[in-house]
CSV table of C-alpha atoms and ligand atoms in Angstrom, one decimal:
chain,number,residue,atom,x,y,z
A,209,UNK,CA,-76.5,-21.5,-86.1
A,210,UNK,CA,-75.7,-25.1,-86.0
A,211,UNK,CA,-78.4,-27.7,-84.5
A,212,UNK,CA,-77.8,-30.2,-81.9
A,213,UNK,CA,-78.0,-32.9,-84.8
A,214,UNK,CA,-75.1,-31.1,-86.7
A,215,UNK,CA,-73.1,-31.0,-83.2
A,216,UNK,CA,-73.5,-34.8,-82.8
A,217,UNK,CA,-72.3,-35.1,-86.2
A,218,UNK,CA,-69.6,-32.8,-85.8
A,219,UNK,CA,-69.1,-35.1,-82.8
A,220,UNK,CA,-68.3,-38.5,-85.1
A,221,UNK,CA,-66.4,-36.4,-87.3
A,222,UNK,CA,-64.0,-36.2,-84.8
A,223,UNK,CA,-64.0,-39.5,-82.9
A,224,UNK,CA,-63.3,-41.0,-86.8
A,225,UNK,CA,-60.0,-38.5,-87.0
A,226,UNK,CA,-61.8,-35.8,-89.2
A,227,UNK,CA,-62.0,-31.9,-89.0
A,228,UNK,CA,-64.4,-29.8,-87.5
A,229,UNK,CA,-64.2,-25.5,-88.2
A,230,UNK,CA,-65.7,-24.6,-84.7
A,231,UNK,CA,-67.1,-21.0,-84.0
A,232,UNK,CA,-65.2,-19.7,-80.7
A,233,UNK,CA,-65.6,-16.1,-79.1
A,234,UNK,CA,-62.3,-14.9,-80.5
A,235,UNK,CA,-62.4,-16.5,-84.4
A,236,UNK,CA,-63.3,-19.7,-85.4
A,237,UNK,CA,-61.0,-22.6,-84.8
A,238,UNK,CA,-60.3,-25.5,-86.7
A,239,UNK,CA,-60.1,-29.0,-84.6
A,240,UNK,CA,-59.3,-32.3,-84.1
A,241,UNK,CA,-59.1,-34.3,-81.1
A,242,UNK,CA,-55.9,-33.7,-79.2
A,243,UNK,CA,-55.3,-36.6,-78.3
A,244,UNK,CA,-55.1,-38.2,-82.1
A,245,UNK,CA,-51.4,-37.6,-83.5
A,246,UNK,CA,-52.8,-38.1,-87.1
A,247,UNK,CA,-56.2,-36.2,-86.8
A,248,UNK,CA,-53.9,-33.6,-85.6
A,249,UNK,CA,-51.7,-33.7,-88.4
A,250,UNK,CA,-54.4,-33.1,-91.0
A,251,UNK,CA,-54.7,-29.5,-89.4
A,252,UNK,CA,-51.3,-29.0,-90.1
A,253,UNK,CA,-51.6,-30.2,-93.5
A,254,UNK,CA,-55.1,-28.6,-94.6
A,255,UNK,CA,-53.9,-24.9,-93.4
A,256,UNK,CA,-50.3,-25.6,-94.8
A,257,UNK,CA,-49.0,-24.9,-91.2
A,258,UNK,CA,-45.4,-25.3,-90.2
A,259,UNK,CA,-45.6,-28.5,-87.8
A,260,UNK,CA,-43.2,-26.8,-85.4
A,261,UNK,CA,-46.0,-24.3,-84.8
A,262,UNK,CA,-47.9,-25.4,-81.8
A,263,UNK,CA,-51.9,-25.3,-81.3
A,264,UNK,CA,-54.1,-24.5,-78.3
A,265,UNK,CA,-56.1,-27.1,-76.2
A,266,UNK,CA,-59.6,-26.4,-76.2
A,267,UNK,CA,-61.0,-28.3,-73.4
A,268,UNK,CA,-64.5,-28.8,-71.8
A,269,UNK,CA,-66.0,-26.4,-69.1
A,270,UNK,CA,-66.8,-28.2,-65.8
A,271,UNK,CA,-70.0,-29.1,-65.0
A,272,UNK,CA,-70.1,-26.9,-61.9
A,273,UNK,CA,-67.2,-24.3,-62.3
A,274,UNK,CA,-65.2,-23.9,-58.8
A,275,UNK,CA,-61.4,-23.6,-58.2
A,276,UNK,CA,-60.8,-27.1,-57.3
A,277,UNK,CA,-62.9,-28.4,-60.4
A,278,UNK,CA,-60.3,-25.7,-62.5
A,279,UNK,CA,-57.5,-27.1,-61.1
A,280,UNK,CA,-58.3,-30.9,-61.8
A,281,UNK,CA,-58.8,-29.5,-65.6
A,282,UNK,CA,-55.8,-28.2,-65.9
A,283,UNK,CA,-54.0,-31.1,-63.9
A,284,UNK,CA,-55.4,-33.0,-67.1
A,285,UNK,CA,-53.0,-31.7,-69.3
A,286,UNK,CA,-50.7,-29.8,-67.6
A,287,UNK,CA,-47.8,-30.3,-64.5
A,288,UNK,CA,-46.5,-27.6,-62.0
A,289,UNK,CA,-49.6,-25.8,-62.3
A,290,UNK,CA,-49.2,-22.8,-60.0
A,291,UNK,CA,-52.0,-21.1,-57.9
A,292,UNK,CA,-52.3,-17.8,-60.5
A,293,UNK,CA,-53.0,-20.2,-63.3
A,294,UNK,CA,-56.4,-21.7,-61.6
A,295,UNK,CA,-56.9,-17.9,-60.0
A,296,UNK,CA,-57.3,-16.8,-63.8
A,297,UNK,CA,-59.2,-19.8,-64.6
A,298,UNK,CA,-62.0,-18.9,-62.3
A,299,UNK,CA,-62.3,-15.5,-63.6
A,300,UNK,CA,-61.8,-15.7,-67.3
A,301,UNK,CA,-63.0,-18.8,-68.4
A,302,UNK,CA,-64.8,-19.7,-70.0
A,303,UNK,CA,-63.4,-17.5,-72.2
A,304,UNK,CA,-60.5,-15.5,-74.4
A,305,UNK,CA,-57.4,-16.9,-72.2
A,306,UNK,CA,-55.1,-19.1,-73.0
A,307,UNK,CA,-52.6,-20.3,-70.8
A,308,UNK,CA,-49.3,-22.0,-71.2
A,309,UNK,CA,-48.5,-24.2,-68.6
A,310,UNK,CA,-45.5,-27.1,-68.6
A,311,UNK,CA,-47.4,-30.3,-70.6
A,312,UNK,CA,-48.2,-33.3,-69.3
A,313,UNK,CA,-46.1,-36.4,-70.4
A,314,UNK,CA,-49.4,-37.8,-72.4
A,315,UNK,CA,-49.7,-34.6,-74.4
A,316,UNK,CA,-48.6,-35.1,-78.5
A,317,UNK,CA,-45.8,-33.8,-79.5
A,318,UNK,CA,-48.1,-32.9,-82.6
A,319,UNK,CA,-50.4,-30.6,-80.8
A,320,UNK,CA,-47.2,-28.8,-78.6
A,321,UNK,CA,-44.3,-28.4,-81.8
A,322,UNK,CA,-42.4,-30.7,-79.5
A,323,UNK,CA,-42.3,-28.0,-76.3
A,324,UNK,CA,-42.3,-28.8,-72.7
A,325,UNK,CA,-45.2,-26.8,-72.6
A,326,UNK,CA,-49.3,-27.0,-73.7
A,327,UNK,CA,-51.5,-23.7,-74.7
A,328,UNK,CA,-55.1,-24.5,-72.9
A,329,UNK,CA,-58.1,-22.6,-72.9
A,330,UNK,CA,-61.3,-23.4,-72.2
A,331,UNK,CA,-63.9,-21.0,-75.0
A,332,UNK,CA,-67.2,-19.6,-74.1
A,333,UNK,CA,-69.1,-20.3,-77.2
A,334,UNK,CA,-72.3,-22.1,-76.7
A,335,UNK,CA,-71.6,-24.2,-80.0
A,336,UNK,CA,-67.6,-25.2,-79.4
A,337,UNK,CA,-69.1,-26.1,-75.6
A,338,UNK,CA,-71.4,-27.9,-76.8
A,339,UNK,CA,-69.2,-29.5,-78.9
A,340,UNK,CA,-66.5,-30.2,-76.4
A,341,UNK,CA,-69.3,-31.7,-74.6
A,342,UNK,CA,-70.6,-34.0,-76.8
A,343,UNK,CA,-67.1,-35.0,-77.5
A,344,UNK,CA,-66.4,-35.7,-73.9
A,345,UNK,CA,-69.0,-37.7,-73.2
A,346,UNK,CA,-68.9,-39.5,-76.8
A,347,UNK,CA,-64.8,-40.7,-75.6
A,348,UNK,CA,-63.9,-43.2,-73.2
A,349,UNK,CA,-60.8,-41.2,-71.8
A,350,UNK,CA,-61.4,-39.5,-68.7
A,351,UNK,CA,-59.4,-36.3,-70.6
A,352,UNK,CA,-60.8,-34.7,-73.7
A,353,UNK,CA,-59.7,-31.7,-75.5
A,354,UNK,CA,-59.6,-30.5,-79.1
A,355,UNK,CA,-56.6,-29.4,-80.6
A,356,UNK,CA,-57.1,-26.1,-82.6
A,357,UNK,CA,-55.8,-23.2,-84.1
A,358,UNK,CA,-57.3,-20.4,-86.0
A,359,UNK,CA,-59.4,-22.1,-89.3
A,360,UNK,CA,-57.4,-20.2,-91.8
A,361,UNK,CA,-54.7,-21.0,-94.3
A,362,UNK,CA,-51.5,-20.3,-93.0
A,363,UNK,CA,-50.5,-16.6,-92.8
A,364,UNK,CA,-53.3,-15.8,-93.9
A,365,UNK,CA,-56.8,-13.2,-92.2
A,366,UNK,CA,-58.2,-15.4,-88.9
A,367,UNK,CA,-61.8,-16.4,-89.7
A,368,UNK,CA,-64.9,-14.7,-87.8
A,369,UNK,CA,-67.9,-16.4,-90.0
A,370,UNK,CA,-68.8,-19.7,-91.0
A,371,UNK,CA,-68.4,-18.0,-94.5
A,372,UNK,CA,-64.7,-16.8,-94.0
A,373,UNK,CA,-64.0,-20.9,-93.4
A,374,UNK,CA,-65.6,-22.2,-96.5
A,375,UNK,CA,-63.8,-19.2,-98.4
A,376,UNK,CA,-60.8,-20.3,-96.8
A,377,UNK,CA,-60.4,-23.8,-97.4
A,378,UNK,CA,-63.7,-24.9,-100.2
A,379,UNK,CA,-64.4,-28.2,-100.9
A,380,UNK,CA,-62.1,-29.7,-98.7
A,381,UNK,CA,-64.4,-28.9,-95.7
A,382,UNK,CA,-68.2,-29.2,-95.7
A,383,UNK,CA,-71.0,-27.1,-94.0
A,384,UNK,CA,-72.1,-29.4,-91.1
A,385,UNK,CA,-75.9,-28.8,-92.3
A,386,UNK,CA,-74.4,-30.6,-95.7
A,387,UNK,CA,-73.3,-34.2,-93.8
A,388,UNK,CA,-76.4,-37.2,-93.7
A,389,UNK,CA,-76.3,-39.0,-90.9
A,390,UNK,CA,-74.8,-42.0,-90.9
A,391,UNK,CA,-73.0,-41.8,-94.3
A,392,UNK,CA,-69.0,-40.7,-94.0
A,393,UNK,CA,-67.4,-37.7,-95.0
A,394,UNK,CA,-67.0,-37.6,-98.8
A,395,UNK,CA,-63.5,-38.2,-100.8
A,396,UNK,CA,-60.8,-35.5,-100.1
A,397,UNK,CA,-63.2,-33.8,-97.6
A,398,UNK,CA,-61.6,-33.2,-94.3
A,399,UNK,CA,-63.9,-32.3,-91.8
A,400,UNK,CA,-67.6,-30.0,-92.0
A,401,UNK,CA,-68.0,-26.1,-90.4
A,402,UNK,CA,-70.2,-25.8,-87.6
A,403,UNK,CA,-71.8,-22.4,-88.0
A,404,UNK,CA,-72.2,-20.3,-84.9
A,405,UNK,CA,-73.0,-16.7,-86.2
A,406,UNK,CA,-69.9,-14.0,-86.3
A,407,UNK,CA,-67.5,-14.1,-83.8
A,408,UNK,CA,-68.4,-11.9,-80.4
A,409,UNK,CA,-64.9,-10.7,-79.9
A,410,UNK,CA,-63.3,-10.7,-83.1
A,411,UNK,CA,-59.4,-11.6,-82.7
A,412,UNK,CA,-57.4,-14.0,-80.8
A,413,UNK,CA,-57.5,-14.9,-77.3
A,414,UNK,CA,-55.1,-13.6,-74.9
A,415,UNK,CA,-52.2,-15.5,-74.6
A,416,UNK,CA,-50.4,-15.8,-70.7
A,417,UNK,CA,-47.2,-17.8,-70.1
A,418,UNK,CA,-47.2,-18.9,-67.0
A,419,UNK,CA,-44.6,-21.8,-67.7
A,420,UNK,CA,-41.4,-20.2,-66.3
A,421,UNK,CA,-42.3,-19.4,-62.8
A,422,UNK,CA,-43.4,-15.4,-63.6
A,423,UNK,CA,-46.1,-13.9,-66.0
A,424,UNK,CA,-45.4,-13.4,-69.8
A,425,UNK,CA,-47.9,-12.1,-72.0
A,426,UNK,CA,-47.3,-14.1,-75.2
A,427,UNK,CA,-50.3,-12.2,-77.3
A,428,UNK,CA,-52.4,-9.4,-76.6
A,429,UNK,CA,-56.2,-10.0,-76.9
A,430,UNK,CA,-59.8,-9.0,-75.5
A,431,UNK,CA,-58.2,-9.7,-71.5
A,432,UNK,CA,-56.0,-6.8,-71.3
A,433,UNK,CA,-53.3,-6.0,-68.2
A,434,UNK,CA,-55.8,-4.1,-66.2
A,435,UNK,CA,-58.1,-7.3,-66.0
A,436,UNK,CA,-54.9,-9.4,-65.3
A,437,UNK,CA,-53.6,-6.7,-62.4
A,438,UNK,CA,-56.7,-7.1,-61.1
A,439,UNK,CA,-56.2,-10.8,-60.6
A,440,UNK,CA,-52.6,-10.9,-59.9
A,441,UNK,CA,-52.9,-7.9,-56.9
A,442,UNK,CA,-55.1,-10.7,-55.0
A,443,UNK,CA,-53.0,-13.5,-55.9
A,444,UNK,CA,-50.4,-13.8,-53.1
A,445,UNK,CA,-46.9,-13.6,-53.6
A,446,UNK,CA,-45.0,-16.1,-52.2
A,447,UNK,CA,-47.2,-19.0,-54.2
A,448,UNK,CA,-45.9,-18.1,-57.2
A,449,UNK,CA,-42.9,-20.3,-57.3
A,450,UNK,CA,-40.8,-18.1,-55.5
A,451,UNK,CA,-41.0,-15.5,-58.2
A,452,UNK,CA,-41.8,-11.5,-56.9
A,453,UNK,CA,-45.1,-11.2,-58.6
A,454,UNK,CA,-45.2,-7.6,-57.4
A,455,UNK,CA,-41.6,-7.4,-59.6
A,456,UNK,CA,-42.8,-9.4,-62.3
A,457,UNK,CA,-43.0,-8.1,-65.5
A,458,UNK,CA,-45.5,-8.3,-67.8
A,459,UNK,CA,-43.1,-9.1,-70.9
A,460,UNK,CA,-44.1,-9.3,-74.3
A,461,UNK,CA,-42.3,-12.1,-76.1
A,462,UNK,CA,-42.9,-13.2,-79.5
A,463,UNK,CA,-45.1,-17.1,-78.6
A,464,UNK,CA,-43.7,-19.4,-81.1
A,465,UNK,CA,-44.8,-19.3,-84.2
A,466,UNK,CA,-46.3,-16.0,-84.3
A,467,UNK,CA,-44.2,-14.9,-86.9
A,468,UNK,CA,-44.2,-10.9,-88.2
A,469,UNK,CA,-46.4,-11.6,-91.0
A,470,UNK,CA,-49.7,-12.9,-89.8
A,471,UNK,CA,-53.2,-12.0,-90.4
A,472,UNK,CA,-52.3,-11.0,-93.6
A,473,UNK,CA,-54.4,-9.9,-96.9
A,474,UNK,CA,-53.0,-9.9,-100.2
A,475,UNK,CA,-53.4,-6.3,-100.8
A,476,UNK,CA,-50.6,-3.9,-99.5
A,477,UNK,CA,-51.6,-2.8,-96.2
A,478,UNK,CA,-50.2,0.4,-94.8
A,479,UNK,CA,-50.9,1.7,-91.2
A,480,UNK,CA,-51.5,5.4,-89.9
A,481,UNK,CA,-52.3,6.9,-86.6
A,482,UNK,CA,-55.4,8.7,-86.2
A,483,UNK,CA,-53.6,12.2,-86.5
A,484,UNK,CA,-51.9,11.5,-89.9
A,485,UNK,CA,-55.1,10.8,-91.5
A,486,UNK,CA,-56.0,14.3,-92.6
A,487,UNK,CA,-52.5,14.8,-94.0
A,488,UNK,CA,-53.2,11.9,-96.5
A,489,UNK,CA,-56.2,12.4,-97.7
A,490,UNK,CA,-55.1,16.2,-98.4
A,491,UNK,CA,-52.1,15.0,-100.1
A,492,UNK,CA,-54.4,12.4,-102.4
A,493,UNK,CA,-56.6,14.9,-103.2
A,494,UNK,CA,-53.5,17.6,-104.2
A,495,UNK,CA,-51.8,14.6,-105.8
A,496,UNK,CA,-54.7,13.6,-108.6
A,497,UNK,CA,-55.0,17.1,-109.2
A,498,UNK,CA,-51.9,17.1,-110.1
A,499,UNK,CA,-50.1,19.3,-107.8
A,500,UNK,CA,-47.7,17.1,-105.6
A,501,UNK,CA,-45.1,14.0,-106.7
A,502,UNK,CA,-44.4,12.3,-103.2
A,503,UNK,CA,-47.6,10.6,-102.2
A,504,UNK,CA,-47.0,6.9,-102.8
A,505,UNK,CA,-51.3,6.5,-103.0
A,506,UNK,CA,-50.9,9.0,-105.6
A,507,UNK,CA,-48.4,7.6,-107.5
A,508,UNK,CA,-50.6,4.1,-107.4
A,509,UNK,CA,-54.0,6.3,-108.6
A,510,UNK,CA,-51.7,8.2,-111.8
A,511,UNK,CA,-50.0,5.2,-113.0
A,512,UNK,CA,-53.5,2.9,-113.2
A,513,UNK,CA,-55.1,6.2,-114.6
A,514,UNK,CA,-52.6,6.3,-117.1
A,515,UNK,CA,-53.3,2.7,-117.9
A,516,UNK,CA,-56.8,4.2,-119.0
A,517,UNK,CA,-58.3,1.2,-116.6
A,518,UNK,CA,-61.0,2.3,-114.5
A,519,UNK,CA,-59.2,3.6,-110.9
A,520,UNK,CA,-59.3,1.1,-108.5
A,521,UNK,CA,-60.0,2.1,-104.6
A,522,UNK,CA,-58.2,2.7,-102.1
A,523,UNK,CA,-59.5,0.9,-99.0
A,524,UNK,CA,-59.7,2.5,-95.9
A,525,UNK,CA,-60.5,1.3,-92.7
A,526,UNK,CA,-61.3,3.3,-89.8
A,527,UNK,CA,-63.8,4.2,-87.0
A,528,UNK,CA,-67.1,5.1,-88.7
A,529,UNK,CA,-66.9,8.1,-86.6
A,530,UNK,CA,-63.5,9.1,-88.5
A,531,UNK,CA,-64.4,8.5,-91.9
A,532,UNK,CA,-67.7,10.4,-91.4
A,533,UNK,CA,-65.3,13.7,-89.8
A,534,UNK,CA,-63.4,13.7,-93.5
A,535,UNK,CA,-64.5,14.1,-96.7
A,536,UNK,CA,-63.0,10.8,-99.2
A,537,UNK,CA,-61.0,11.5,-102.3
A,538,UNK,CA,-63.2,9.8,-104.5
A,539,UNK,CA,-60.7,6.5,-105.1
A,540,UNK,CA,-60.7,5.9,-101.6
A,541,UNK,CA,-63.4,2.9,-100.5
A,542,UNK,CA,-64.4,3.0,-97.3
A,543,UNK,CA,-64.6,0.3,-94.7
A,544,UNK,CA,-66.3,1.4,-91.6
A,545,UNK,CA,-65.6,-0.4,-88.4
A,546,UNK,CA,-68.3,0.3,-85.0
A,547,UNK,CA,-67.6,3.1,-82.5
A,548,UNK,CA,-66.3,1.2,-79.5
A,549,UNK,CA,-62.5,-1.0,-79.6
A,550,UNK,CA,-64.7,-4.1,-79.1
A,551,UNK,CA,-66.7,-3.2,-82.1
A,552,UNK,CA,-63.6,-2.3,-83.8
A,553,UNK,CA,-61.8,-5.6,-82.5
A,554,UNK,CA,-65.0,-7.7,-83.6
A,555,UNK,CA,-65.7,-5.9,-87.4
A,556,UNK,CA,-61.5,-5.9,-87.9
A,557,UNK,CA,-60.9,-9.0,-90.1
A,558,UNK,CA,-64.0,-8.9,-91.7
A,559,UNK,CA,-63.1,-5.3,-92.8
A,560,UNK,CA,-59.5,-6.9,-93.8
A,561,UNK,CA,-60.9,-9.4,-96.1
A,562,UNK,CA,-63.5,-6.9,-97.6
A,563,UNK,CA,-60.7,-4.5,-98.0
A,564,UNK,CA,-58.6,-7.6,-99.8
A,565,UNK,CA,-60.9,-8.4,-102.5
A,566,UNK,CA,-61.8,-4.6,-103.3
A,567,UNK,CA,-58.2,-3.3,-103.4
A,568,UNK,CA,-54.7,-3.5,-104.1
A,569,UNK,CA,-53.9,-0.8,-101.6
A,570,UNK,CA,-55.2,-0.6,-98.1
A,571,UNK,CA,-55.2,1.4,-95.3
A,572,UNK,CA,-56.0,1.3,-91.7
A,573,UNK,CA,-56.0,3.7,-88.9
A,574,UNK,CA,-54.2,2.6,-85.9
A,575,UNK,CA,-56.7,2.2,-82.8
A,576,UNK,CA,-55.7,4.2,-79.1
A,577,UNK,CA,-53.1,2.0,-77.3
A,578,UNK,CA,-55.8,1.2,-74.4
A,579,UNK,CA,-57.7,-2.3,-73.5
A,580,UNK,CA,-58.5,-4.1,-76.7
A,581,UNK,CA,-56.7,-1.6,-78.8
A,582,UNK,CA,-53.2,-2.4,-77.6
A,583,UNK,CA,-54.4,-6.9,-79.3
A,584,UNK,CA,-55.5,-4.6,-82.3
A,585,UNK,CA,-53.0,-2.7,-83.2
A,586,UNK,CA,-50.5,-5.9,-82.7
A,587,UNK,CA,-52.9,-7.8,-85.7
A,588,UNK,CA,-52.6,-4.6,-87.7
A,589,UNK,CA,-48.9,-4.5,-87.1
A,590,UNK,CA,-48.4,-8.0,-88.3
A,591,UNK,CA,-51.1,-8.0,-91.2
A,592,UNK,CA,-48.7,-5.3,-92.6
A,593,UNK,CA,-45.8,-7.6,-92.0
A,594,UNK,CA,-44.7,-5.4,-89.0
A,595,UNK,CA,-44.5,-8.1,-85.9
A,596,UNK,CA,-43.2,-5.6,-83.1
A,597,UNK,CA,-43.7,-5.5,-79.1
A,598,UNK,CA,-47.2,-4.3,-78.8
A,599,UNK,CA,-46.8,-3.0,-75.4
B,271,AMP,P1,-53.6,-19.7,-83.6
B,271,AMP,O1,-54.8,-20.1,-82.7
B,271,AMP,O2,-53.8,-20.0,-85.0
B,271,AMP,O3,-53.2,-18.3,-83.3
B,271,AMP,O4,-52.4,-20.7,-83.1
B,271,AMP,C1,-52.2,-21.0,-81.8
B,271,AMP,C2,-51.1,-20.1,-81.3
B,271,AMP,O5,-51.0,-20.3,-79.9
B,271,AMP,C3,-49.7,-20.5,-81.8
B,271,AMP,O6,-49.3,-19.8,-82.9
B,271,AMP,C4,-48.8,-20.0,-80.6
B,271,AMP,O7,-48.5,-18.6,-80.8
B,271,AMP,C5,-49.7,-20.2,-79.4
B,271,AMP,N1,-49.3,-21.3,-78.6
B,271,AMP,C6,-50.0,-22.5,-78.5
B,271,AMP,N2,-49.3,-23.4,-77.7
B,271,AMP,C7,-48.2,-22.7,-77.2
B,271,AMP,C8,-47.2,-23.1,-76.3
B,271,AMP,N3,-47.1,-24.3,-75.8
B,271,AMP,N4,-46.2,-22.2,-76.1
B,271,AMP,C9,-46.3,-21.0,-76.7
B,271,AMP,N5,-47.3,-20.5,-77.5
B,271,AMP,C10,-48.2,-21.4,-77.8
B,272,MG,MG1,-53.8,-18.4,-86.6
C-alpha cells in the first residue's frame, strides 16, 4: 500500500489542481480539492460525469473525536445542522456515512450540481486519512475537504483495487509509486492512484438525508436501518426540527444522480433469487440437450454452437456455498463470492468485472433482503438497469 512519500505527493497533486484515486472503505474515490471549482471539474470531465451530478465531501477526522469537535466539522460545510446529524457522526464516522445537510454559502456549486445541499462524510481508511491529513495541514484554509465520487467512468462497475482504477481510466492517471518528487505530473496525465489494498466493505457508503427536517435514506450501504434505529431511538424528539422522529419514515428516494443504470458491466446481466436457481440450471442442462425451446441462456448457448465458435460461459455469481450445493452445466463459469453479506458486499464488483470480461451473459443470485443485503441487491438491481426502491 501507498508510503508516506507517495501520500505527500499525492498531497501536491492536489494543492496544484490535479487528481488523486484514493482507496476508501466503501470503493475507491477519485479527488480533488473541494474547494477548487476547476480541479473539480476535471473529475467531471475524466469519468465523463454529468456536471449536474453532485459529489461527496470527504473531510478530515478530528484530532480528538467528540460531539462538539463533530459539530464544528460539519459547521465547516454545512448550515442548520440538527442534533441527529452530529449524533450519527459520533457513532459512524469515521466511516461508510454520508450525510446530506443544507451547504454552506462557500461550498462550489461544482462539487453540489448547484443544490442547496452538500453530501459529507468523513472515510475510515488509513491511507484517504492520511491523505486528508496531509492535505489539511499542507492548505492555509482553516476548512479542507476533498471532493470525490466513486473512481470509475461514468455508469460504469465502482472500483475496489488500485488495479480496477488504472483499468478504468489508463494513462490518464498514474500509480503514485510512478511520480519523482519534485518533477510535475506528465502531459495529459491527470492525477496518480494511491494504492491502499482492496476495499474492506466493498460498495458505497450509506447515504442519509437529513436536509429536510426528517430522515431519508438516499442509498443503502454497509450502515443499515437497524444501526440507524439504534441511533435515532436515543436521539430525542423534539430536536429534530419539529419533525416526529418516532413518525418519521425512513423513505427511500432516488439521490440525484443515481440514475437506474449504474454499476454497470457490458455483459447482460440478469438477476435471480436464491430459489429460482435450481430451475435454471435444470432448464440449461435440458435445453443443450436439446429437449426444451424457452430458456433464453439456452437459446444464447445453441445459436454460438451453431456458429461452430467455441461456447462462451455463462457467468454466475453466487455464494460459494450455493454454487458448491449444484452441479454447473458445463458453459456456466463460476464466480464465487465469500459466505457472509459483507464478504459478498466486499467480493461483489470484483466478481462483476471478472464476470464482464469472461462473458456476454451474466448472472447473479439475489442476496437475503437483511443488513448489507438490502445496499446489495440495490447495486445488482441497477447494474442490470433495474433502479427500484430497495426497501
Ligand atoms: P458516487 O460516490 O460516485 O456514488 O457519487 C456521489 C453520489 O452521492 C451522487 O451520485 C449522489 O447520489 C450522492 N450525493 C452527493 N451529494 C449529494 C447531495 N447534495 N444531495 C443528494 N445526493 C448527493
Ligand atoms: Mg459512482
Amino acid at each position: 500500500v501507498a508510503t508516506a512519500a507517495e501520500i505527500s505527493l499525492a498531497v501536491e497533486v492536489l494543492a496544484q489542481g490535479g487528481l488523486v484515486a484514493v482507496p476508501t472503505e466503501t470503493v475507491y474515490g477519485l479527488a480533488a480539492d473541494a474547494l477548487n471549482p476547476d480541479a473539480v471539474r476535471r473529475i467531471f470531465e475524466l469519468k465523463g460525469r454529468p456536471t449536474a451530478h453532485p459529489l461527496i465531501v470527504h473531510l478530515p477526522a478530528p484530532r480528538e473525536p467528540s460531539a462538539p469537535a463533530w459539530r464544528e466539522l460539519l459547521e465547516r460545510w454545512a448550515v442548520d445542522v440538527p442534533p441527529l446529524a452530529v449524533e450519527l457522526a459520533s457513532e459512524f464516522w469515521p466511516g461508510p456515512l454520508t450525510l446530506i445537510l443544507r451547504r454552506a454559502a462557500h461550498v462550489p456549486d461544482e462539487v453540489t450540481g448547484e443544490l442547496d445541499t452538500v453530501g459529507l462524510r468523513v472515510p475510515g481508511h488509513p491511507v484517504a486519512q492520511a491523505l486528508l491529513a496531509g492535505f489539511a495541514a499542507r492548505q492555509p484554509e482553516s476548512r479542507t475537504g476533498l471532493a470525490a465520487p466513486s473512481a470509475n467512468r461514468f455508469g460504469h462497475i465502482s472500483p475496489t483495487t488500485a488495479q480496477h482504477v488504472q483499468d478504468e481510466f489508463g494513462a490518464s492517471l498514474l500509480p503514485a509509486q510512478d511520480l519523482r518528487a519534485g518533477s510535475p505530473l506528465p502531459q495529459r496525465v491527470a492525477g496518480v492512484i494511491l494504492d491502499g489494498g482492496p476495499a474492506e466493505i466493498g460498495i458505497e457508503s450509506t447515504i442519509i438525508d437529513l436536509s429536510q427536517g426528517w430522515l431519508r435514506i438516499l442509498r443503502p450501504g454497509a450502515i443499515g436501518l437497524e444501526q440507524l434505529h439504534a441511533v435515532m431511538a436515543r436521539t430525542p424528539e423534539s430536536e429534530l426540527r419539529g419533525t416526529g422522529l418516532a413518525e418519521a419514515q425512513l423513505e427511500t428516494v432516488r439521490a440525484p444522480g443515481m440514475l437506474d443504470l449504474h454499476y454497470a458491466p457490458r455483459a447482460e446481466l440478469r438477476l435471480i433469487e436464491e430459489g429460482e436457481l435450481a430451475a435454471l440450471l435444470e432448464a440449461s442442462r435440458e435445453r443443450s440437450s436439446g429437449l426444451h425451446a424457452h430458456d433464453d441462456v439456452n437459446r444464447h448457448i445453441l445459436s454460438v454452437s451453431a456458429a461452430a465458435v467455441q461456447l462462451p460461459p455463462v457467468a454466475i455469481i453466487a455464494s460459494r456455498e450455493l454454487l458448491n450445493a449444484h452441479a454447473l452445466p458445463r458453459c456456466f463459469l463460476p464466480i464465487r463470492l465469500g459466505a457472509s453479506l459483507q464478504e459478498q458486499a466486499r467480493g461483489l464488483y470484483a466478481a462483476l468485472r471478472q464476470a464482464d470480461a469472461e462473458a456476454d451473459l451474466i448472472y447473479a443470485v439475489l442476496p437475503p433482503q437483511a443488513g448489507i443485503g438490502i445496499a446489495i441487491r440495490d447495486r445488482l438491481r441497477r447494474a442490470a438497469g433495474r433502479g427500484e426502491s430497495p426497501l
